[in-house]
Every structure is written in C-alpha cells, then in structure tokens.
mmCIF file of C-alpha atoms in Angstrom:
data_model
loop_
_atom_site.group_PDB
_atom_site.id
_atom_site.type_symbol
_atom_site.label_atom_id
_atom_site.label_comp_id
_atom_site.label_asym_id
_atom_site.label_seq_id
_atom_site.Cartn_x
_atom_site.Cartn_y
_atom_site.Cartn_z
ATOM 1 C CA MET A 1253 95.341 27.168 42.842
ATOM 2 C CA ALA A 1254 98.880 25.895 41.825
ATOM 3 C CA LEU A 1255 98.187 21.884 42.117
ATOM 4 C CA THR A 1256 95.568 22.498 39.245
ATOM 5 C CA GLY A 1257 95.622 23.315 35.776
ATOM 6 C CA GLY A 1258 96.803 21.407 32.785
ATOM 7 C CA GLU A 1259 95.250 19.446 29.747
ATOM 8 C CA ILE A 1260 96.598 16.275 28.779
ATOM 9 C CA ARG A 1261 94.317 16.104 25.409
ATOM 10 C CA LEU A 1262 92.894 13.052 23.490
ATOM 11 C CA GLU A 1263 92.621 12.143 20.182
ATOM 12 C CA ARG A 1264 92.718 9.268 17.666
ATOM 13 C CA GLY A 1265 94.371 7.908 14.463
ATOM 14 C CA HIS A 1266 94.418 5.393 12.047
ATOM 15 C CA ASP A 1267 91.203 4.104 12.560
ATOM 16 C CA GLY A 1268 91.552 4.521 16.244
ATOM 17 C CA ARG A 1269 94.443 2.220 16.603
ATOM 18 C CA VAL A 1270 97.085 4.813 17.714
ATOM 19 C CA ALA A 1271 95.873 7.313 20.522
ATOM 20 C CA TYR A 1272 97.945 10.936 20.473
ATOM 21 C CA LEU A 1273 98.398 12.661 24.265
ATOM 22 C CA THR A 1274 99.530 16.263 24.039
ATOM 23 C CA LEU A 1275 100.791 18.483 26.802
ATOM 24 C CA ASP A 1276 98.806 21.137 26.648
ATOM 25 C CA HIS A 1277 99.654 24.064 29.575
ATOM 26 C CA GLY A 1278 101.093 27.502 28.536
ATOM 27 C CA LYS A 1279 104.203 28.212 27.260
ATOM 28 C CA TYR A 1280 106.140 25.554 29.174
ATOM 29 C CA ASN A 1281 103.697 22.405 29.421
ATOM 30 C CA ILE A 1282 104.198 22.980 33.290
ATOM 31 C CA ILE A 1283 102.964 19.495 34.691
ATOM 32 C CA THR A 1284 100.566 20.066 37.777
ATOM 33 C CA MET A 1285 99.385 17.502 40.555
ATOM 34 C CA GLU A 1286 96.508 17.427 38.684
ATOM 35 C CA THR A 1287 98.185 16.379 35.453
ATOM 36 C CA ARG A 1288 100.001 13.497 36.852
ATOM 37 C CA GLN A 1289 96.181 11.854 38.019
ATOM 38 C CA VAL A 1290 95.125 13.078 33.983
ATOM 39 C CA MET A 1291 98.176 10.992 32.880
ATOM 40 C CA ALA A 1292 96.841 8.083 34.664
ATOM 41 C CA ASP A 1293 93.429 8.530 33.831
ATOM 42 C CA ARG A 1294 94.298 8.824 30.011
ATOM 43 C CA PHE A 1295 95.795 5.585 30.047
ATOM 44 C CA ALA A 1296 93.464 3.719 31.939
ATOM 45 C CA GLU A 1297 90.975 4.696 29.227
ATOM 46 C CA ILE A 1298 92.921 3.382 26.703
ATOM 47 C CA ASP A 1299 94.918 -0.045 27.837
ATOM 48 C CA ALA A 1300 91.077 -0.812 28.343
ATOM 49 C CA ASP A 1301 90.961 0.126 24.658
ATOM 50 C CA LYS A 1302 91.265 -3.373 22.597
ATOM 51 C CA ASP A 1303 91.258 -0.949 19.231
ATOM 52 C CA VAL A 1304 94.567 1.218 20.132
ATOM 53 C CA GLN A 1305 97.498 -0.563 19.348
ATOM 54 C CA VAL A 1306 100.222 2.391 19.624
ATOM 55 C CA VAL A 1307 100.558 5.752 22.148
ATOM 56 C CA VAL A 1308 101.913 8.614 21.172
ATOM 57 C CA ILE A 1309 103.629 11.944 23.641
ATOM 58 C CA LYS A 1310 103.684 15.247 22.340
ATOM 59 C CA GLY A 1311 103.630 18.764 23.862
ATOM 60 C CA GLU A 1312 101.854 21.438 22.510
ATOM 61 C CA GLY A 1313 103.575 24.541 21.254
ATOM 62 C CA GLU A 1314 107.749 25.168 21.978
ATOM 63 C CA HIS A 1315 108.697 22.725 24.531
ATOM 64 C CA PHE A 1316 107.528 19.307 25.743
ATOM 65 C CA SER A 1317 107.595 20.194 29.355
ATOM 66 C CA SER A 1318 110.085 22.211 31.358
ATOM 67 C CA GLY A 1319 108.839 19.981 34.367
ATOM 68 C CA GLY A 1320 106.724 20.358 37.801
ATOM 69 C CA ASP A 1321 105.120 23.365 39.439
ATOM 70 C CA ILE A 1322 107.728 23.895 41.669
ATOM 71 C CA PRO A 1323 105.594 26.194 44.288
ATOM 72 C CA GLY A 1324 103.337 23.913 44.026
ATOM 73 C CA PHE A 1325 104.731 21.557 45.755
ATOM 74 C CA MET A 1326 104.857 23.437 48.766
ATOM 75 C CA GLU A 1327 100.956 22.817 49.161
ATOM 76 C CA VAL A 1328 101.448 18.833 49.098
ATOM 77 C CA GLU A 1329 101.980 16.902 52.725
ATOM 78 C CA PRO A 1330 105.359 15.186 52.340
ATOM 79 C CA VAL A 1331 103.212 11.618 53.070
ATOM 80 C CA ASP A 1332 100.988 12.341 49.812
ATOM 81 C CA PHE A 1333 104.370 12.367 48.113
ATOM 82 C CA THR A 1334 104.928 8.248 49.062
ATOM 83 C CA ASP A 1335 103.538 8.056 46.180
ATOM 84 C CA LEU A 1336 104.966 9.930 43.598
ATOM 85 C CA GLY A 1337 105.215 8.827 39.985
ATOM 86 C CA GLN A 1338 103.315 6.466 40.171
ATOM 87 C CA ASN A 1339 100.665 8.630 38.349
ATOM 88 C CA VAL A 1340 102.547 10.707 35.958
ATOM 89 C CA THR A 1341 104.725 7.313 34.781
ATOM 90 C CA ALA A 1342 101.156 5.447 33.720
ATOM 91 C CA PRO A 1343 103.295 4.423 30.361
ATOM 92 C CA SER A 1344 105.933 2.643 31.711
ATOM 93 C CA ARG A 1345 102.698 -0.152 32.652
ATOM 94 C CA SER A 1346 100.882 -0.468 29.658
ATOM 95 C CA PRO A 1347 101.066 -3.325 27.651
ATOM 96 C CA LYS A 1348 100.921 -0.736 24.371
ATOM 97 C CA PRO A 1349 104.447 0.600 23.057
ATOM 98 C CA VAL A 1350 104.220 4.106 23.767
ATOM 99 C CA ILE A 1351 106.464 6.510 22.010
ATOM 100 C CA THR A 1352 107.182 10.119 23.262
ATOM 101 C CA ALA A 1353 108.398 13.065 20.319
ATOM 102 C CA VAL A 1354 110.122 16.037 22.278
ATOM 103 C CA ASP A 1355 110.616 19.402 21.065
ATOM 104 C CA GLY A 1356 113.044 21.918 22.905
ATOM 105 C CA TYR A 1357 112.763 21.545 26.225
ATOM 106 C CA CYS A 1358 112.421 18.315 28.016
ATOM 107 C CA PHE A 1359 112.977 18.832 32.658
ATOM 108 C CA GLY A 1360 112.226 17.406 35.531
ATOM 109 C CA VAL A 1361 109.267 15.242 35.640
ATOM 110 C CA GLY A 1362 108.676 16.090 31.887
ATOM 111 C CA PHE A 1363 111.943 13.771 31.646
ATOM 112 C CA GLU A 1364 110.677 11.482 33.820
ATOM 113 C CA LEU A 1365 107.669 11.117 31.931
ATOM 114 C CA ALA A 1366 109.377 10.444 28.795
ATOM 115 C CA LEU A 1367 112.044 7.827 30.353
ATOM 116 C CA SER A 1368 108.815 6.272 31.100
ATOM 117 C CA THR A 1369 107.813 5.525 27.510
ATOM 118 C CA ASP A 1370 109.527 2.764 25.195
ATOM 119 C CA ILE A 1371 110.664 4.960 22.771
ATOM 120 C CA ARG A 1372 111.817 8.332 21.845
ATOM 121 C CA ILE A 1373 112.362 10.759 19.534
ATOM 122 C CA ALA A 1374 114.263 14.333 20.002
ATOM 123 C CA THR A 1375 114.779 17.034 17.977
ATOM 124 C CA GLU A 1376 118.229 18.464 17.439
ATOM 125 C CA ARG A 1377 117.477 21.836 19.511
ATOM 126 C CA SER A 1378 116.208 19.078 22.641
ATOM 127 C CA GLU A 1379 117.233 19.494 25.990
ATOM 128 C CA PHE A 1380 117.032 16.677 28.841
ATOM 129 C CA ALA A 1381 117.923 17.745 32.573
ATOM 130 C CA LEU A 1382 116.760 16.867 35.975
ATOM 131 C CA PRO A 1383 117.294 19.802 38.001
ATOM 132 C CA GLU A 1384 116.225 19.172 41.385
ATOM 133 C CA MET A 1385 119.851 19.444 42.786
ATOM 134 C CA ARG A 1386 118.780 23.506 41.818
ATOM 135 C CA LEU A 1387 115.664 23.375 44.291
ATOM 136 C CA GLY A 1388 117.280 21.362 47.180
ATOM 137 C CA MET A 1389 115.065 18.234 45.877
ATOM 138 C CA MET A 1390 116.255 14.622 44.077
ATOM 139 C CA PRO A 1391 114.130 13.198 41.642
ATOM 140 C CA GLY A 1392 110.982 11.650 42.293
ATOM 141 C CA SER A 1393 108.946 10.061 39.827
ATOM 142 C CA GLY A 1394 111.611 7.526 38.837
ATOM 143 C CA GLY A 1395 114.678 10.092 36.905
ATOM 144 C CA THR A 1396 116.977 8.412 38.819
ATOM 145 C CA GLN A 1397 116.436 4.631 38.450
ATOM 146 C CA ARG A 1398 115.173 4.600 34.848
ATOM 147 C CA LEU A 1399 118.373 7.232 33.575
ATOM 148 C CA ALA A 1400 120.707 4.609 35.161
ATOM 149 C CA ARG A 1401 119.529 2.392 33.819
ATOM 150 C CA LEU A 1402 119.414 3.814 30.426
ATOM 151 C CA ILE A 1403 122.893 5.975 30.205
ATOM 152 C CA GLY A 1404 124.816 4.121 32.756
ATOM 153 C CA LEU A 1405 125.951 4.866 36.920
ATOM 154 C CA SER A 1406 128.208 7.247 35.965
ATOM 155 C CA ARG A 1407 126.870 9.421 33.595
ATOM 156 C CA ALA A 1408 123.645 9.712 35.571
ATOM 157 C CA LYS A 1409 125.144 10.485 39.270
ATOM 158 C CA TYR A 1410 127.283 12.974 37.205
ATOM 159 C CA HIS A 1411 123.252 14.787 35.083
ATOM 160 C CA VAL A 1412 121.830 14.264 38.501
ATOM 161 C CA LEU A 1413 123.801 16.218 40.972
ATOM 162 C CA THR A 1414 125.054 18.813 38.743
ATOM 163 C CA ALA A 1415 121.756 19.135 37.606
ATOM 164 C CA SER A 1416 123.384 19.390 34.337
ATOM 165 C CA ARG A 1417 121.701 19.171 30.843
ATOM 166 C CA ILE A 1418 121.623 16.519 28.348
ATOM 167 C CA LYS A 1419 122.237 18.110 24.845
ATOM 168 C CA ALA A 1420 119.951 15.822 21.964
ATOM 169 C CA GLN A 1421 123.281 14.585 19.923
ATOM 170 C CA GLN A 1422 124.350 13.379 23.025
ATOM 171 C CA ALA A 1423 121.497 11.629 24.295
ATOM 172 C CA GLY A 1424 121.457 10.094 20.584
ATOM 173 C CA ASP A 1425 125.085 9.167 21.494
ATOM 174 C CA TRP A 1426 124.115 7.787 24.207
ATOM 175 C CA GLY A 1427 121.009 5.940 23.405
ATOM 176 C CA LEU A 1428 118.607 7.655 25.504
ATOM 177 C CA VAL A 1429 116.560 9.009 22.649
ATOM 178 C CA SER A 1430 116.176 6.663 19.538
ATOM 179 C CA ALA A 1431 116.848 8.936 16.837
ATOM 180 C CA VAL A 1432 117.695 12.430 16.735
ATOM 181 C CA VAL A 1433 116.295 14.913 13.708
ATOM 182 C CA ALA A 1434 116.136 17.990 12.011
ATOM 183 C CA ASP A 1435 113.233 19.910 13.617
ATOM 184 C CA ARG A 1436 109.258 19.487 14.512
ATOM 185 C CA ALA A 1437 108.523 18.105 11.274
ATOM 186 C CA ALA A 1438 111.645 15.624 11.015
ATOM 187 C CA MET A 1439 109.796 14.345 14.353
ATOM 188 C CA ASP A 1440 106.395 14.841 13.057
ATOM 189 C CA ALA A 1441 107.057 12.684 10.044
ATOM 190 C CA GLU A 1442 109.681 9.942 11.970
ATOM 191 C CA VAL A 1443 106.757 9.644 14.428
ATOM 192 C CA GLU A 1444 104.375 8.454 12.054
ATOM 193 C CA ARG A 1445 106.729 5.882 9.901
ATOM 194 C CA LEU A 1446 107.201 4.466 13.548
ATOM 195 C CA VAL A 1447 104.064 4.263 14.055
ATOM 196 C CA THR A 1448 103.168 2.999 10.903
ATOM 197 C CA THR A 1449 105.285 0.367 11.051
ATOM 198 C CA MET A 1450 104.113 -1.256 14.595
ATOM 199 C CA LEU A 1451 100.466 -1.008 13.566
ATOM 200 C CA GLY A 1452 101.956 -3.597 10.651
ATOM 201 C CA TYR A 1453 103.151 -5.860 13.302
ATOM 202 C CA SER A 1454 101.254 -8.158 15.431
ATOM 203 C CA PRO A 1455 100.221 -6.146 18.792
ATOM 204 C CA LEU A 1456 99.867 -9.253 21.105
ATOM 205 C CA ALA A 1457 103.811 -10.108 19.886
ATOM 206 C CA LEU A 1458 104.323 -6.215 20.675
ATOM 207 C CA ARG A 1459 102.938 -6.174 23.753
ATOM 208 C CA THR A 1460 104.652 -9.559 25.195
ATOM 209 C CA ALA A 1461 107.932 -8.609 24.071
ATOM 210 C CA LYS A 1462 107.699 -4.655 25.738
ATOM 211 C CA GLU A 1463 106.967 -7.261 28.703
ATOM 212 C CA VAL A 1464 109.747 -9.369 28.402
ATOM 213 C CA LEU A 1465 111.979 -6.359 27.939
ATOM 214 C CA ASP A 1466 110.979 -4.242 30.719
ATOM 215 C CA LYS A 1467 111.048 -7.487 33.249
ATOM 216 C CA GLY A 1468 113.502 -9.443 32.211
ATOM 217 C CA VAL A 1469 115.811 -6.519 31.741
ATOM 218 C CA ASP A 1470 116.625 -6.430 35.860
ATOM 219 C CA ALA A 1471 116.269 -10.085 36.317
ATOM 220 C CA PRO A 1472 119.608 -12.512 36.193
ATOM 221 C CA LEU A 1473 120.578 -13.172 32.587
ATOM 222 C CA TYR A 1474 119.319 -16.702 32.967
ATOM 223 C CA SER A 1475 116.182 -15.754 34.806
ATOM 224 C CA GLY A 1476 115.495 -13.140 31.240
ATOM 225 C CA ILE A 1477 116.083 -15.643 28.957
ATOM 226 C CA GLU A 1478 113.538 -18.180 30.386
ATOM 227 C CA LEU A 1479 111.016 -15.423 30.384
ATOM 228 C CA GLU A 1480 112.060 -15.145 26.982
ATOM 229 C CA ARG A 1481 111.847 -18.811 26.169
ATOM 230 C CA LYS A 1482 108.312 -19.081 27.792
ATOM 231 C CA ALA A 1483 106.953 -16.208 25.881
ATOM 232 C CA TYR A 1484 108.055 -17.510 22.798
ATOM 233 C CA ALA A 1485 106.590 -20.302 22.939
ATOM 234 C CA MET A 1486 103.365 -19.335 24.259
ATOM 235 C CA LEU A 1487 103.664 -17.037 21.371
ATOM 236 C CA ARG A 1488 104.012 -19.794 18.991
ATOM 237 C CA SER A 1489 100.500 -20.809 19.648
ATOM 238 C CA SER A 1490 99.111 -17.581 18.736
ATOM 239 C CA HIS A 1491 96.871 -17.253 15.107
ATOM 240 C CA ASP A 1492 98.948 -14.179 15.120
ATOM 241 C CA PHE A 1493 101.934 -16.127 14.218
ATOM 242 C CA ALA A 1494 100.671 -18.693 12.671
ATOM 243 C CA GLU A 1495 98.934 -15.746 10.196
ATOM 244 C CA GLY A 1496 102.926 -14.248 10.098
ATOM 245 C CA VAL A 1497 104.289 -17.274 8.546
ATOM 246 C CA ASP A 1498 101.298 -18.439 6.398
ATOM 247 C CA ALA A 1499 101.796 -14.510 4.468
ATOM 248 C CA PHE A 1500 106.052 -14.755 4.320
ATOM 249 C CA THR A 1501 105.367 -18.075 2.449
ATOM 250 C CA ASN A 1502 102.426 -16.751 0.240
ATOM 251 C CA LYS A 1503 104.294 -13.472 -0.422
ATOM 252 C CA ARG A 1504 101.477 -11.514 1.444
ATOM 253 C CA THR A 1505 101.076 -8.924 3.339
ATOM 254 C CA PRO A 1506 99.816 -10.429 7.054
ATOM 255 C CA LYS A 1507 96.626 -9.844 8.368
ATOM 256 C CA PHE A 1508 96.938 -9.876 12.391
ATOM 257 C CA GLN A 1509 94.541 -9.715 14.642
ATOM 258 C CA GLY A 1510 96.321 -9.383 18.318
ATOM 259 C CA ARG A 1511 95.124 -13.256 19.476
#
C-alpha cells in the first residue's frame, strides 16, 4: 500500500551519547504516512534515553528527501489529516538539540521535518522547497509557520505561493541553514564538529536554552526575557554550573552530569 514503507534507522555513537537517525526509502527518501509515525516512535525512544545528549538526522543516498508519498494522500480520509505534522515534527518537541544534515533535495514534508529541528547544515548542491501549490495543496506540517518565522513573512509567502526552490547559498544568507559546506564529506565533518562541541556542554543547560528560545521567541519581549531570567536562576542552583565555574577557575575541563 502506498501509505507504508520506508525506514528511519536509529544508530548510536560517542558511547551512546549521540543518536543518528537516517531516512532510508529509495533514491529520494520519500516520507510515507508510516514513516511519519516511525519518526515519532524514534523520538519517543530517544527522549526517554538519558544517555542521549544530541540527535542528528540525515538522509541515505543522494538526497535528504523529496517529500511525501503524494499518491498515498488520496488514501487518507480528510479528518485524519487534522493531526498531520504532529508525528514527523517530533524533533521540535524533543528536549535534546537536533541537527539536520541536508544534501540534495529537501522538499515538502522533508523540508518541514528539517524546519522542526534546531540546527541545519547543507551542502552547496542542496535545494529547499515547499512545492505543494503544484498539487493544489499547501504545506500542512508546520511549513508555512516555521518558514515565515525563519526567513520573514514576505519571503515565505513568495516561496510558498510560487513553490519556488531556495538554493543552498540563499538559504545560508537568510539564516535558514547555519552553514553551507562544499560536499557530503564536509557536511559530515561539520556535523561531527557541532556534535563534539555540544557533548562538551551541560545537557541541562542545552535543554534549558532550547526551551527558552523556542517558547520565548513568539512571546512578547518582556515575557521572553522574564522566562530567560527564571531559567538562568534555576541553572544557578545546578551541579553543572558549579562544576563549570570551578573548572574555569582552576583551568581544567569541566565534567558535566546534566543536573
């Protein structure tokens, strides 16, 4: 059946502290309705694993993902679309930092998945698009809202309403991706650099900063600052902050424990 198929491999690295998720469904890594739920299941497992500190999502082969299983949508009743996007965008609700490594096409729900993560790295040949207009449809898994917040309303309207592609360099200039690198090897190296950097930080501080950024950005400025102040005060009482200060004072590498 068109709605099924596709795998999201879960592997662990760095002594179990990093979870690597790989989209694997043919040349273009098409995301089926089944794949959407697998993503939610994978994050349920990752989020419950206290050893995992950082998550990386990538695509097998030449492309990150060309998007969803288009014929399969006609097999789904309209009422079943009301919760569309809650599963595949599980990275946005994960307390752990999530990095997306994009090479090649990043279209449709694949783009919406990437938008729901915290940091995006792309190769020079990567392209991003929400092409749903070509089907008489619109993005339905957070694409309109997250894209507008990242690149601005005017640019988002242009690319959603015209289904135009965003080239990697443009994505980098707009801050849609954090870095644009030459090729897949350079992308993997940059991802590992980021992973290594974050593994050296307090998991508690990383989790708290992600939550403050996500929840504060859409609140009034004063509310966001108040949230930041409260979170800062909470971290002041943590073991990791005391460890960080002591390590700084005594010129040694801190040993954070996430508490």
